[in-house]
Short mmCIF file of C-alpha atoms in Angstrom, two decimals:
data_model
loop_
_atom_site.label_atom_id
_atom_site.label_comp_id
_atom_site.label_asym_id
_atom_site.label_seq_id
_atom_site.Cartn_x
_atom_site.Cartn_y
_atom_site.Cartn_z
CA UNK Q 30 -23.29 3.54 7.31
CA UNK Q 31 -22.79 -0.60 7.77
CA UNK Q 32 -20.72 -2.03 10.28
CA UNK Q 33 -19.07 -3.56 7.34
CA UNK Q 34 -18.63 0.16 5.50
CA UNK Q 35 -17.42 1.73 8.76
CA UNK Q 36 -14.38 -1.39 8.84
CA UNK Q 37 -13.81 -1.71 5.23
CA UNK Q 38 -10.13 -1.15 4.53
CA UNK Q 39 -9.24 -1.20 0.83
CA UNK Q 40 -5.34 -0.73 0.02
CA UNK Q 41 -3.68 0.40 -3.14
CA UNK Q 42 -0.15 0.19 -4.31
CA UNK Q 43 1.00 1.67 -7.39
CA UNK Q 44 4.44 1.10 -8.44
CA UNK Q 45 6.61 3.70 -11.45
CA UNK Q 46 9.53 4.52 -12.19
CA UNK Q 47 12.43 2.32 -12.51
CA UNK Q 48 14.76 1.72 -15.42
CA UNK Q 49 12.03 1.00 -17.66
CA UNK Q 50 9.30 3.07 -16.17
CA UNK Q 51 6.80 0.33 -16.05
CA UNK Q 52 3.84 0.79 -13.61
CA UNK Q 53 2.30 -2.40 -11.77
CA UNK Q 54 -1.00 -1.39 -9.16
CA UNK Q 55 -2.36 -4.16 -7.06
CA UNK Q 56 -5.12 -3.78 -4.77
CA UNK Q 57 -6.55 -5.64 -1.60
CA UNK Q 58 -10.02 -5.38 0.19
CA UNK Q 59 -10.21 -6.48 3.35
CA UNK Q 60 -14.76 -7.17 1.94
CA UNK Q 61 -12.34 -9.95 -0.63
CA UNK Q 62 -10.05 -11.51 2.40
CA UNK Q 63 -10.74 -13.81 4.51
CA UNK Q 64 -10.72 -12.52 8.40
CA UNK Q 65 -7.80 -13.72 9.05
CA UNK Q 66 -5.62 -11.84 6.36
CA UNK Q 67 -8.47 -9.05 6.65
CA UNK Q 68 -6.83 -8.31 10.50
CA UNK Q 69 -3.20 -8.71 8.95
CA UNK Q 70 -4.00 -5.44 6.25
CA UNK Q 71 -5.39 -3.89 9.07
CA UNK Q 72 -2.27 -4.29 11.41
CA UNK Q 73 0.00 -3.21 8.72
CA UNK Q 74 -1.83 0.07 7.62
CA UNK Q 75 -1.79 0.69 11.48
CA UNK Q 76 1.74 0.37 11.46
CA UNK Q 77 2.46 2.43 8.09
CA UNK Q 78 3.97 5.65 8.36
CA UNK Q 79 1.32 8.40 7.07
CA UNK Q 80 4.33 10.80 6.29
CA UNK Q 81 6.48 10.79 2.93
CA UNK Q 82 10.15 10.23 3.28
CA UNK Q 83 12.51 12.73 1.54
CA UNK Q 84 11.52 13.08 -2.37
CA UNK Q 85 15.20 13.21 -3.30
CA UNK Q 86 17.80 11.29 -2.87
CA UNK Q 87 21.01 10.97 -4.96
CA UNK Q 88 21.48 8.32 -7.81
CA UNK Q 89 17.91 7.46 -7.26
CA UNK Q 90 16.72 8.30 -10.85
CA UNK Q 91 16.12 4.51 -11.63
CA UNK Q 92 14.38 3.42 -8.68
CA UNK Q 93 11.21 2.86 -8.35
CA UNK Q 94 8.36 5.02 -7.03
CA UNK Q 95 5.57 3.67 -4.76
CA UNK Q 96 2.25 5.43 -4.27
CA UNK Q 97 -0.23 3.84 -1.43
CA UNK Q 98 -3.79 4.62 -1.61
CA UNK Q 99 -6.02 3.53 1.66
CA UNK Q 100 -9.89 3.71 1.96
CA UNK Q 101 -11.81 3.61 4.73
CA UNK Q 102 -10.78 2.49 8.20
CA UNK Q 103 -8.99 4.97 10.78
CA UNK Q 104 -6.37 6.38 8.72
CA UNK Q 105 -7.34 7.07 4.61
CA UNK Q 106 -4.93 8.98 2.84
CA UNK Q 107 -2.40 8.76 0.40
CA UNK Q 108 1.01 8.24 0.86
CA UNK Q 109 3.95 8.41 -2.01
CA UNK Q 110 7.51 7.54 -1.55
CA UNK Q 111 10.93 6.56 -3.65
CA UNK Q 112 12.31 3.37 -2.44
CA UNK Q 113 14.18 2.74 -0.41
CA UNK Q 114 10.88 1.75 1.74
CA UNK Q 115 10.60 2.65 5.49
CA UNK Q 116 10.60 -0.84 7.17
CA UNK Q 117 6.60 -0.62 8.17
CA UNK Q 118 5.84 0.76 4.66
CA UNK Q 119 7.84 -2.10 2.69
CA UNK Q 120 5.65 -4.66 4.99
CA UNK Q 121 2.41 -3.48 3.78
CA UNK Q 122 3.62 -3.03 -0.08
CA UNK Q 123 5.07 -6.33 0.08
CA UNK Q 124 1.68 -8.50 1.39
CA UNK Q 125 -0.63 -6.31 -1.06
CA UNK Q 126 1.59 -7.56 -3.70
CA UNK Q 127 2.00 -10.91 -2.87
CA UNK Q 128 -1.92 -11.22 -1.93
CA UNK Q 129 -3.36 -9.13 -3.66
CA UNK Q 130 -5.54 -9.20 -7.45
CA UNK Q 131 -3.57 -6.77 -9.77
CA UNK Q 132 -5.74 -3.56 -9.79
#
């Protein structure tokens, strides 16, 4: 394995549910980013909780669900959680959206 495979980070955020149940996914690469915003997806996986929050909460049928998909680096796993967004979490699904290509 590359130095660059053993540091690739790759992030995906899929987003369902909501009052119309459309989907949007986005994805960001950290081998597409420049190094600067490459160490920023880094920092905010490291800070992402690895844990999902309670699956149920009450009037919370038209919110939207969030499923976040990391690749490589130190902690790859999935993650899937019904807003409202831990604090940490919300950070990272924010700046893949905002950065990111759609997927």
């Amino acid at each position: 394995m590359t130095e660059s495979e053993a540091t690739r980070l790759r992030v995906e955020v899929v987003r369902s549910g909501g009052f119309a149940g459309i989907s949007a996914r986005w994805m960001a690469d950290t081998d597409d980013l420049p190094a600067d915003d490459a160490e920023i997806l880094r920092r905010l996986v490291a800070a992402s909780p690895t844990r999902p929050a309670a699956t149920h909460q009450p009037g919370a049928a038209d919110r939207f669900t969030y499923a976040v998909r990391i690749s490589g680096g130190e902690r790859p796993g999935e993650v899937r959680m019904p807003e409202p967004l831990p604090g940490a979490l919300r950070a990272l699904v924010d700046w893949v959206a905002d950065r990111a290509q759609p997927a």
